[in-house]
Coordinates of C-alpha atoms in Angstrom, one line a residue:
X144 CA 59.6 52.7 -41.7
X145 CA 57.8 55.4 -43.5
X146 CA 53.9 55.5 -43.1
X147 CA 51.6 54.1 -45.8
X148 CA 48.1 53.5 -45.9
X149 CA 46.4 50.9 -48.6
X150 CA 43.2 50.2 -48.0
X151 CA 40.5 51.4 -45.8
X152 CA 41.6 50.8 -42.2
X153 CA 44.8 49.0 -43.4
X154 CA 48.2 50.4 -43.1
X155 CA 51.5 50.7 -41.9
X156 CA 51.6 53.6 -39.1
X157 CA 54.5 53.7 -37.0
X158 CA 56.4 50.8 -37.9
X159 CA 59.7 49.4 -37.4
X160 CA 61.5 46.6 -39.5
X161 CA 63.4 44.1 -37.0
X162 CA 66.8 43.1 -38.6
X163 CA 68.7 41.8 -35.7
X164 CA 67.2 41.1 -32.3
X165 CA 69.6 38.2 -31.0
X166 CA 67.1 35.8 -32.6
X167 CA 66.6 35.4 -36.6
X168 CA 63.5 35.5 -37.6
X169 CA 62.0 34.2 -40.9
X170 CA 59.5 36.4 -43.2
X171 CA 59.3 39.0 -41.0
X172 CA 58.3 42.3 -41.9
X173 CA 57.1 45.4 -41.0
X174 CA 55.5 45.4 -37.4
X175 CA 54.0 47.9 -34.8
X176 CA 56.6 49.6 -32.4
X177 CA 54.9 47.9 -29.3
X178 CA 54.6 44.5 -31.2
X179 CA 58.1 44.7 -32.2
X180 CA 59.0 44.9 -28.5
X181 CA 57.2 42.6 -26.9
X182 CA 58.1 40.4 -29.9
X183 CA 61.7 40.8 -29.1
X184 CA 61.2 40.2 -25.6
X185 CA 59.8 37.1 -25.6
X186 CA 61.7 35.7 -28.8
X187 CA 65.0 36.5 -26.4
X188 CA 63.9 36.1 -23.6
X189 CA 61.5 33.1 -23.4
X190 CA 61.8 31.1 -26.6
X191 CA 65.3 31.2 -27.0
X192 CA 65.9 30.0 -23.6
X193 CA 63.0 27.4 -23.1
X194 CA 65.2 26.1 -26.5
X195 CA 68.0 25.4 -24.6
X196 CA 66.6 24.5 -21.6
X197 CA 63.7 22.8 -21.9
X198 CA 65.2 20.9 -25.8
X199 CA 68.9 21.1 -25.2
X200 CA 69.6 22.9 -28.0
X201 CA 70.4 26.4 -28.7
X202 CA 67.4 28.2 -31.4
X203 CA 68.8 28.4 -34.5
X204 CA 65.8 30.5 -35.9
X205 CA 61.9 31.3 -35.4
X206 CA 60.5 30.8 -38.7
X207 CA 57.3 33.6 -39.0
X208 CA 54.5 33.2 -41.2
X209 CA 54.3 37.3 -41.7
X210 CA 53.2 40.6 -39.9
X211 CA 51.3 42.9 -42.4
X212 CA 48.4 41.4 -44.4
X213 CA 45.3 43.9 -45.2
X214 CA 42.5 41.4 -44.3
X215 CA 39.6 40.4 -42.5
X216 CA 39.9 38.2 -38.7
X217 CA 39.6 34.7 -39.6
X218 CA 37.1 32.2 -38.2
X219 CA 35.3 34.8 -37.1
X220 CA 31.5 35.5 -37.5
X221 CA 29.0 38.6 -37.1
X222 CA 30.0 41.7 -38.3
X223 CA 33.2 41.9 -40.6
X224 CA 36.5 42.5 -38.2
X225 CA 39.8 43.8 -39.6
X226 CA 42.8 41.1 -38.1
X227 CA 45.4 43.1 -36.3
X228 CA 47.8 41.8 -39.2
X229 CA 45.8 44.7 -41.0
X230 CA 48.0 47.5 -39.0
X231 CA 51.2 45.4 -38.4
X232 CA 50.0 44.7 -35.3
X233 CA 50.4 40.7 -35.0
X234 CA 52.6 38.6 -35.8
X235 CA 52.1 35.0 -36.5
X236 CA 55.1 31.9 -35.9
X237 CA 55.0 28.6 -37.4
X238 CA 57.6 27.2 -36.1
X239 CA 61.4 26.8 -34.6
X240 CA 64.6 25.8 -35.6
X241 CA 67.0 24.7 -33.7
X242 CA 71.3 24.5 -34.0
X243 CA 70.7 20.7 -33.7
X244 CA 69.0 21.0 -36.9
X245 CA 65.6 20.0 -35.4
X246 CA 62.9 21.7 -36.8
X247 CA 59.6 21.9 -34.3
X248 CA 56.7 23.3 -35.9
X249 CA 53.3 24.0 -34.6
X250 CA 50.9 22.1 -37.3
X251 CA 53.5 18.7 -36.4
X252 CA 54.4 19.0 -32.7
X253 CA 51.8 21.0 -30.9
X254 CA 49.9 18.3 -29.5
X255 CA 53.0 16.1 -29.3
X256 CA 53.2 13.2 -27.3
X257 CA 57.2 13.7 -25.7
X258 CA 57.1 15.4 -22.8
X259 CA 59.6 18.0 -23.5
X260 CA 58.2 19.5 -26.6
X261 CA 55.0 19.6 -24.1
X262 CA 56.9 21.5 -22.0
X263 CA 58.6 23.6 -24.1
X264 CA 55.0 24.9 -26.0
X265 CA 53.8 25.8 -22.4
X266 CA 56.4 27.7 -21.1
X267 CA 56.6 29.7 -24.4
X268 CA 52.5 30.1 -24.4
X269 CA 52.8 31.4 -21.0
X270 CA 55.3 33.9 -21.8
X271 CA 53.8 35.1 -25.1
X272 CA 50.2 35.4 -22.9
X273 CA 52.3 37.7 -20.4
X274 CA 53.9 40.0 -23.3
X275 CA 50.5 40.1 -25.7
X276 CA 47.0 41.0 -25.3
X277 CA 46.0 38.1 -28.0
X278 CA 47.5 35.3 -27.9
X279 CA 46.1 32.5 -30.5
X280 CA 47.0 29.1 -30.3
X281 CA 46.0 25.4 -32.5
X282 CA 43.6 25.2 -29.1
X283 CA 41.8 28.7 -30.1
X284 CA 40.2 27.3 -33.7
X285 CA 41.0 25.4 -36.5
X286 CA 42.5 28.3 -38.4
X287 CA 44.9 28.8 -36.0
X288 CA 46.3 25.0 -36.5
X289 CA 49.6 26.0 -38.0
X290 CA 50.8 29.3 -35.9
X291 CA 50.9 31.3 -32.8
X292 CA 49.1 34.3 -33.1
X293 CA 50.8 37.0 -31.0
X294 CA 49.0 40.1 -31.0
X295 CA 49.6 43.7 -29.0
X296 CA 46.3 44.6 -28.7
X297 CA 45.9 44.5 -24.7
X298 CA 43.3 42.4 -24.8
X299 CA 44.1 40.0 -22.7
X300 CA 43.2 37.1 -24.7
X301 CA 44.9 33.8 -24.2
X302 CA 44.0 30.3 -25.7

């Protein structure tokens, strides 16, 4: 995608837009070139698998809550942090669908009682820990109640 810049420290620099990985994706847009690899990894190769597996059913869809937002790192205090959304550098997932038609979504099912649906959010945590640096789950904060944060940052940063 072409570069753009829109704010101090915000931008879109070296970007792709995924359109077909083997996994739709929901509300997706533009995204770093390492993000969008390690994205597609781990939506082939981890969540789309653990779905079958782990849920019996094939994924229908991931359902994203975006990529690129200009703004600040929220729940966070001291000195005013951009959120790697700000470069297209995160990317954060609400929830799944699957060809069943069940729909598993982190603000209902993360702390879930059935044992699969336990399984299936570890084994996909684990992956996404092994293919991002930050990794944000509803066990990080309260702001991250609804979504996986999955960030390419290096940081090795998992919770």
């Amino acid at each position: 995608m072409p570069d753009k810049q829109f704010a101090p420290g915000c931008g879109l620099v070296g970007t792709v837009k995924l359109l077909d990985i083997g996994v739709p994706t929901t509300n997706l847009g533009a995204v770093r070139c390492g993000e969008a690899r390690a994205y597609a990894f781990w939506a082939r190769n981890a969540v789309a698998p653990a779905a079958y597996q782990i849920l019996g059913s094939e994924l229908a869809k991931i359902e994203s809550m975006g990529s690129y937002s200009c703004r600040n790192t929220v729940g966070t205090s001291g000195p005013v942090r951009l959120s790697g959304h700000a470069t297209a550098n995160a990317i954060d997932i609400g929830g799944f669908v699957l060809k069943d038609g069940r729909r598993i979504t982190v603000l209902n099912d993360w702390a879930s009682a059935d044992p699969a649906l336990r399984q299936f959010w570890d084994v996909i945590r684990r992956s996404a820990c092994r293919r991002f640096g930050t990794v944000l789950t509803p066990d990080y904060n309260a702001a991250h109640r609804n979504h996986l944060h999955l960030e390419d940052d290096k940081a090795g940063f998992c919770r």
